[in-house]
Amino acid sequence: MELSNRLSAMGHETRLKILQALGANPEGMSSTEIAEHVGVMPTNTSAHLNVLRAAGLVSSEKNGRVVTYRFEQGTLKDVAAEIAALAS
C-alpha cells in the first residue's frame, strides 16, 4: 500500500513539480519559495506538501516561523527498488 500512496502522490503534476524544485535545491525551500517557483497559490502548495510529507517524499523542519521542506531522496530510491522488483 505504501508504494501505491507514494506513486499516487508523485502522479499529480503540481506535486511532481514541487519534488523537482526541491530536488534542485537540496538545502531546502520554504512553502512560499516553492509556491513562487511552481506558480501555484501558497494554500494549494501547503496542501500538496502535506500529501508529499504523508507519503514520506518530503520532510519539513521548523526554524522559528519558517518551515523548510526537503526532498527525501532515500524514499524515492525505495520506490525505484520496489518498481524494479516488480519488473523482474
CSV table of C-alpha atoms in Angstrom, one decimal:
chain,number,residue,atom,x,y,z
A,1,MET,CA,0.0,0.0,0.0
A,2,GLU,CA,2.9,2.3,0.7
A,3,LEU,CA,4.1,2.1,-2.9
A,4,SER,CA,0.6,2.9,-4.1
A,5,ASN,CA,0.4,6.0,-1.9
A,6,ARG,CA,3.8,7.3,-3.0
A,7,LEU,CA,3.1,6.8,-6.7
A,8,SER,CA,-0.2,8.5,-6.3
A,9,ALA,CA,1.4,11.4,-4.5
A,10,MET,CA,4.0,11.7,-7.3
A,11,GLY,CA,1.4,11.3,-10.0
A,12,HIS,CA,0.0,14.8,-9.6
A,13,GLU,CA,1.6,17.3,-12.0
A,14,THR,CA,2.0,20.1,-9.3
A,15,ARG,CA,3.4,17.7,-6.7
A,16,LEU,CA,5.9,16.4,-9.3
A,17,LYS,CA,6.9,20.0,-10.0
A,18,ILE,CA,7.4,20.5,-6.2
A,19,LEU,CA,9.6,17.4,-6.0
A,20,GLN,CA,11.6,18.6,-8.9
A,21,ALA,CA,12.1,22.1,-7.3
A,22,LEU,CA,13.1,20.5,-4.0
A,23,GLY,CA,15.5,18.1,-5.8
A,24,ALA,CA,17.2,21.0,-7.4
A,25,ASN,CA,17.5,22.8,-4.0
A,26,PRO,CA,19.0,20.3,-1.6
A,27,GLU,CA,19.3,23.0,1.1
A,28,GLY,CA,15.5,23.1,1.1
A,29,MET,CA,12.9,25.7,0.4
A,30,SER,CA,10.1,27.4,2.3
A,31,SER,CA,6.5,26.9,1.1
A,32,THR,CA,6.5,30.5,-0.2
A,33,GLU,CA,9.6,29.8,-2.3
A,34,ILE,CA,8.1,26.6,-3.6
A,35,ALA,CA,4.8,28.4,-4.5
A,36,GLU,CA,6.6,31.1,-6.4
A,37,HIS,CA,8.8,28.5,-8.1
A,38,VAL,CA,6.0,26.2,-9.1
A,39,GLY,CA,3.5,29.0,-9.8
A,40,VAL,CA,0.6,28.0,-7.6
A,41,MET,CA,-1.1,29.7,-4.7
A,42,PRO,CA,0.5,29.2,-1.3
A,43,THR,CA,-2.5,27.5,0.2
A,44,ASN,CA,-2.5,24.9,-2.6
A,45,THR,CA,1.2,24.4,-2.1
A,46,SER,CA,0.7,23.6,1.5
A,47,ALA,CA,-2.0,21.0,0.7
A,48,HIS,CA,0.4,19.4,-1.8
A,49,LEU,CA,3.2,19.4,0.6
A,50,ASN,CA,1.0,17.7,3.2
A,51,VAL,CA,0.3,14.9,0.7
A,52,LEU,CA,4.0,14.6,-0.1
A,53,ARG,CA,5.0,14.6,3.5
A,54,ALA,CA,2.4,11.9,4.4
A,55,ALA,CA,3.9,9.8,1.6
A,56,GLY,CA,7.4,10.2,3.0
A,57,LEU,CA,8.7,12.0,-0.1
A,58,VAL,CA,9.2,15.4,1.7
A,59,SER,CA,10.4,16.2,5.2
A,60,SER,CA,10.0,19.5,7.0
A,61,GLU,CA,11.9,21.4,9.7
A,62,LYS,CA,10.6,24.4,11.5
A,63,ASN,CA,13.1,27.1,12.5
A,64,GLY,CA,11.3,30.0,14.2
A,65,ARG,CA,8.5,31.0,11.9
A,66,VAL,CA,10.0,29.4,8.8
A,67,VAL,CA,9.4,25.8,7.7
A,68,THR,CA,12.0,24.4,5.4
A,69,TYR,CA,11.0,21.5,3.1
A,70,ARG,CA,13.4,18.9,1.7
A,71,PHE,CA,13.1,16.1,-0.8
A,72,GLU,CA,13.6,12.7,0.7
A,73,GLN,CA,15.7,11.0,-2.0
A,74,GLY,CA,16.0,7.9,0.0
A,75,THR,CA,12.3,7.3,-0.2
A,76,LEU,CA,12.4,7.8,-4.0
A,77,LYS,CA,15.2,5.2,-4.1
A,78,ASP,CA,13.0,2.8,-2.2
A,79,VAL,CA,10.2,3.4,-4.7
A,80,ALA,CA,12.5,2.7,-7.6
A,81,ALA,CA,13.7,-0.5,-5.9
A,82,GLU,CA,10.1,-1.7,-5.4
A,83,ILE,CA,9.3,-1.0,-9.1
A,84,ALA,CA,12.5,-2.7,-10.2
A,85,ALA,CA,11.4,-5.8,-8.1
A,86,LEU,CA,8.1,-5.8,-9.8
A,87,ALA,CA,9.7,-5.7,-13.2
A,88,SER,CA,11.9,-8.8,-12.5
